[in-house]
Amino acid sequence: MTAVPGTPAGAGPGKPAGPADLGWARAGPAGIDPSVRETIEQIVQAVRDGNDAAIRTLLTDLAADTAALLYLRERLYATL
């Protein structure tokens, strides 16, 4: 298997590859509104809790913000 930059060492078949070494509640990319960061953290918590209704509701707030969705992806990979 070829190493991919930014992939955790344990990533492989059955394990998602994502950004390595992202800790809890990172500040996120510059320019993302603090309220958007809070929404992202709420989504991350809802995923941990398995709360599908909350996830759907919170995602509607981010649907048009590509930068926020990419940051959400990073945060979700960090929790795995």
mmCIF file with all atom_site columns, C-alpha atoms in Angstrom:
data_model
loop_
_atom_site.group_PDB
_atom_site.id
_atom_site.type_symbol
_atom_site.label_atom_id
_atom_site.label_alt_id
_atom_site.label_comp_id
_atom_site.label_asym_id
_atom_site.label_entity_id
_atom_site.label_seq_id
_atom_site.pdbx_PDB_ins_code
_atom_site.Cartn_x
_atom_site.Cartn_y
_atom_site.Cartn_z
_atom_site.occupancy
_atom_site.B_iso_or_equiv
_atom_site.pdbx_formal_charge
_atom_site.auth_seq_id
_atom_site.auth_comp_id
_atom_site.auth_asym_id
_atom_site.auth_atom_id
_atom_site.pdbx_PDB_model_num
ATOM 1  C CA . MET A 1 1  ? 0.000   0.000  0.000  1.00 0.00 ? 1  MET A CA 1
ATOM 2  C CA . THR A 1 2  ? 1.340   3.420  -0.926 1.00 0.00 ? 2  THR A CA 1
ATOM 3  C CA . ALA A 1 3  ? 1.391   6.056  1.798  1.00 0.00 ? 3  ALA A CA 1
ATOM 4  C CA . VAL A 1 4  ? -0.754  9.096  1.201  1.00 0.00 ? 4  VAL A CA 1
ATOM 5  C CA . PRO A 1 5  ? 0.357   12.407 2.734  1.00 0.00 ? 5  PRO A CA 1
ATOM 6  C CA . GLY A 1 6  ? -1.900  13.404 5.599  1.00 0.00 ? 6  GLY A CA 1
ATOM 7  C CA . THR A 1 7  ? -3.193  9.850  6.070  1.00 0.00 ? 7  THR A CA 1
ATOM 8  C CA . PRO A 1 8  ? -2.998  8.403  9.564  1.00 0.00 ? 8  PRO A CA 1
ATOM 9  C CA . ALA A 1 9  ? -0.573  5.490  9.810  1.00 0.00 ? 9  ALA A CA 1
ATOM 10 C CA . GLY A 1 10 ? -3.375  3.076  10.722 1.00 0.00 ? 10 GLY A CA 1
ATOM 11 C CA . ALA A 1 11 ? -5.561  3.949  7.730  1.00 0.00 ? 11 ALA A CA 1
ATOM 12 C CA . GLY A 1 12 ? -6.090  1.122  5.316  1.00 0.00 ? 12 GLY A CA 1
ATOM 13 C CA . PRO A 1 13 ? -8.841  -1.103 4.026  1.00 0.00 ? 13 PRO A CA 1
ATOM 14 C CA . GLY A 1 14 ? -11.940 -0.531 6.106  1.00 0.00 ? 14 GLY A CA 1
ATOM 15 C CA . LYS A 1 15 ? -10.499 2.561  7.754  1.00 0.00 ? 15 LYS A CA 1
ATOM 16 C CA . PRO A 1 16 ? -11.165 6.005  6.310  1.00 0.00 ? 16 PRO A CA 1
ATOM 17 C CA . ALA A 1 17 ? -8.157  8.070  5.351  1.00 0.00 ? 17 ALA A CA 1
ATOM 18 C CA . GLY A 1 18 ? -8.302  11.611 6.586  1.00 0.00 ? 18 GLY A CA 1
ATOM 19 C CA . PRO A 1 19 ? -6.257  14.449 7.973  1.00 0.00 ? 19 PRO A CA 1
ATOM 20 C CA . ALA A 1 20 ? -3.853  13.320 10.682 1.00 0.00 ? 20 ALA A CA 1
ATOM 21 C CA . ASP A 1 21 ? -3.357  14.897 14.087 1.00 0.00 ? 21 ASP A CA 1
ATOM 22 C CA . LEU A 1 22 ? -6.448  17.089 14.223 1.00 0.00 ? 22 LEU A CA 1
ATOM 23 C CA . GLY A 1 23 ? -7.412  17.644 17.822 1.00 0.00 ? 23 GLY A CA 1
ATOM 24 C CA . TRP A 1 24 ? -10.713 18.489 19.434 1.00 0.00 ? 24 TRP A CA 1
ATOM 25 C CA . ALA A 1 25 ? -12.262 21.870 18.599 1.00 0.00 ? 25 ALA A CA 1
ATOM 26 C CA . ARG A 1 26 ? -9.594  23.248 16.308 1.00 0.00 ? 26 ARG A CA 1
ATOM 27 C CA . ALA A 1 27 ? -10.046 26.886 15.361 1.00 0.00 ? 27 ALA A CA 1
ATOM 28 C CA . GLY A 1 28 ? -10.627 25.976 11.729 1.00 0.00 ? 28 GLY A CA 1
ATOM 29 C CA . PRO A 1 29 ? -9.660  27.828 8.605  1.00 0.00 ? 29 PRO A CA 1
ATOM 30 C CA . ALA A 1 30 ? -9.377  31.582 8.772  1.00 0.00 ? 30 ALA A CA 1
ATOM 31 C CA . GLY A 1 31 ? -12.499 33.356 7.632  1.00 0.00 ? 31 GLY A CA 1
ATOM 32 C CA . ILE A 1 32 ? -15.025 30.867 8.992  1.00 0.00 ? 32 ILE A CA 1
ATOM 33 C CA . ASP A 1 33 ? -17.529 32.628 11.201 1.00 0.00 ? 33 ASP A CA 1
ATOM 34 C CA . PRO A 1 34 ? -17.434 31.558 14.875 1.00 0.00 ? 34 PRO A CA 1
ATOM 35 C CA . SER A 1 35 ? -21.134 30.646 14.741 1.00 0.00 ? 35 SER A CA 1
ATOM 36 C CA . VAL A 1 36 ? -20.380 28.311 11.819 1.00 0.00 ? 36 VAL A CA 1
ATOM 37 C CA . ARG A 1 37 ? -17.575 26.713 13.847 1.00 0.00 ? 37 ARG A CA 1
ATOM 38 C CA . GLU A 1 38 ? -20.052 26.193 16.684 1.00 0.00 ? 38 GLU A CA 1
ATOM 39 C CA . THR A 1 39 ? -22.548 24.575 14.294 1.00 0.00 ? 39 THR A CA 1
ATOM 40 C CA . ILE A 1 40 ? -19.785 22.255 13.076 1.00 0.00 ? 40 ILE A CA 1
ATOM 41 C CA . GLU A 1 41 ? -18.928 21.235 16.627 1.00 0.00 ? 41 GLU A CA 1
ATOM 42 C CA . GLN A 1 42 ? -22.638 20.574 17.270 1.00 0.00 ? 42 GLN A CA 1
ATOM 43 C CA . ILE A 1 43 ? -22.734 18.336 14.198 1.00 0.00 ? 43 ILE A CA 1
ATOM 44 C CA . VAL A 1 44 ? -19.613 16.480 15.354 1.00 0.00 ? 44 VAL A CA 1
ATOM 45 C CA . GLN A 1 45 ? -21.277 15.888 18.727 1.00 0.00 ? 45 GLN A CA 1
ATOM 46 C CA . ALA A 1 46 ? -24.534 14.789 17.078 1.00 0.00 ? 46 ALA A CA 1
ATOM 47 C CA . VAL A 1 47 ? -22.551 12.271 14.995 1.00 0.00 ? 47 VAL A CA 1
ATOM 48 C CA . ARG A 1 48 ? -20.916 10.925 18.152 1.00 0.00 ? 48 ARG A CA 1
ATOM 49 C CA . ASP A 1 49 ? -24.346 10.659 19.773 1.00 0.00 ? 49 ASP A CA 1
ATOM 50 C CA . GLY A 1 50 ? -25.941 9.076  16.697 1.00 0.00 ? 50 GLY A CA 1
ATOM 51 C CA . ASN A 1 51 ? -28.566 11.843 16.603 1.00 0.00 ? 51 ASN A CA 1
ATOM 52 C CA . ASP A 1 52 ? -29.637 11.752 12.947 1.00 0.00 ? 52 ASP A CA 1
ATOM 53 C CA . ALA A 1 53 ? -32.408 14.339 13.356 1.00 0.00 ? 53 ALA A CA 1
ATOM 54 C CA . ALA A 1 54 ? -30.000 16.900 14.821 1.00 0.00 ? 54 ALA A CA 1
ATOM 55 C CA . ILE A 1 55 ? -27.435 16.156 12.086 1.00 0.00 ? 55 ILE A CA 1
ATOM 56 C CA . ARG A 1 56 ? -30.000 16.800 9.334  1.00 0.00 ? 56 ARG A CA 1
ATOM 57 C CA . THR A 1 57 ? -31.225 19.992 10.982 1.00 0.00 ? 57 THR A CA 1
ATOM 58 C CA . LEU A 1 58 ? -27.723 21.384 11.539 1.00 0.00 ? 58 LEU A CA 1
ATOM 59 C CA . LEU A 1 59 ? -26.509 20.455 8.044  1.00 0.00 ? 59 LEU A CA 1
ATOM 60 C CA . THR A 1 60 ? -29.179 22.654 6.477  1.00 0.00 ? 60 THR A CA 1
ATOM 61 C CA . ASP A 1 61 ? -27.369 25.639 8.014  1.00 0.00 ? 61 ASP A CA 1
ATOM 62 C CA . LEU A 1 62 ? -24.118 24.707 6.235  1.00 0.00 ? 62 LEU A CA 1
ATOM 63 C CA . ALA A 1 63 ? -25.438 23.494 2.877  1.00 0.00 ? 63 ALA A CA 1
ATOM 64 C CA . ALA A 1 64 ? -24.382 26.576 0.889  1.00 0.00 ? 64 ALA A CA 1
ATOM 65 C CA . ASP A 1 65 ? -20.985 27.107 2.560  1.00 0.00 ? 65 ASP A CA 1
ATOM 66 C CA . THR A 1 66 ? -18.355 24.958 0.847  1.00 0.00 ? 66 THR A CA 1
ATOM 67 C CA . ALA A 1 67 ? -15.520 26.029 3.174  1.00 0.00 ? 67 ALA A CA 1
ATOM 68 C CA . ALA A 1 68 ? -17.623 25.114 6.201  1.00 0.00 ? 68 ALA A CA 1
ATOM 69 C CA . LEU A 1 69 ? -18.486 21.713 4.719  1.00 0.00 ? 69 LEU A CA 1
ATOM 70 C CA . LEU A 1 70 ? -14.818 20.983 4.056  1.00 0.00 ? 70 LEU A CA 1
ATOM 71 C CA . TYR A 1 71 ? -13.945 21.963 7.620  1.00 0.00 ? 71 TYR A CA 1
ATOM 72 C CA . LEU A 1 72 ? -16.771 19.726 8.880  1.00 0.00 ? 72 LEU A CA 1
ATOM 73 C CA . ARG A 1 73 ? -15.225 16.860 6.930  1.00 0.00 ? 73 ARG A CA 1
ATOM 74 C CA . GLU A 1 74 ? -11.866 17.460 8.622  1.00 0.00 ? 74 GLU A CA 1
ATOM 75 C CA . ARG A 1 75 ? -13.514 17.556 12.061 1.00 0.00 ? 75 ARG A CA 1
ATOM 76 C CA . LEU A 1 76 ? -15.432 14.355 11.438 1.00 0.00 ? 76 LEU A CA 1
ATOM 77 C CA . TYR A 1 77 ? -12.301 12.524 10.335 1.00 0.00 ? 77 TYR A CA 1
ATOM 78 C CA . ALA A 1 78 ? -10.551 13.777 13.462 1.00 0.00 ? 78 ALA A CA 1
ATOM 79 C CA . THR A 1 79 ? -13.120 12.053 15.665 1.00 0.00 ? 79 THR A CA 1
ATOM 80 C CA . LEU A 1 80 ? -12.592 8.585  14.163 1.00 0.00 ? 80 LEU A CA 1
#
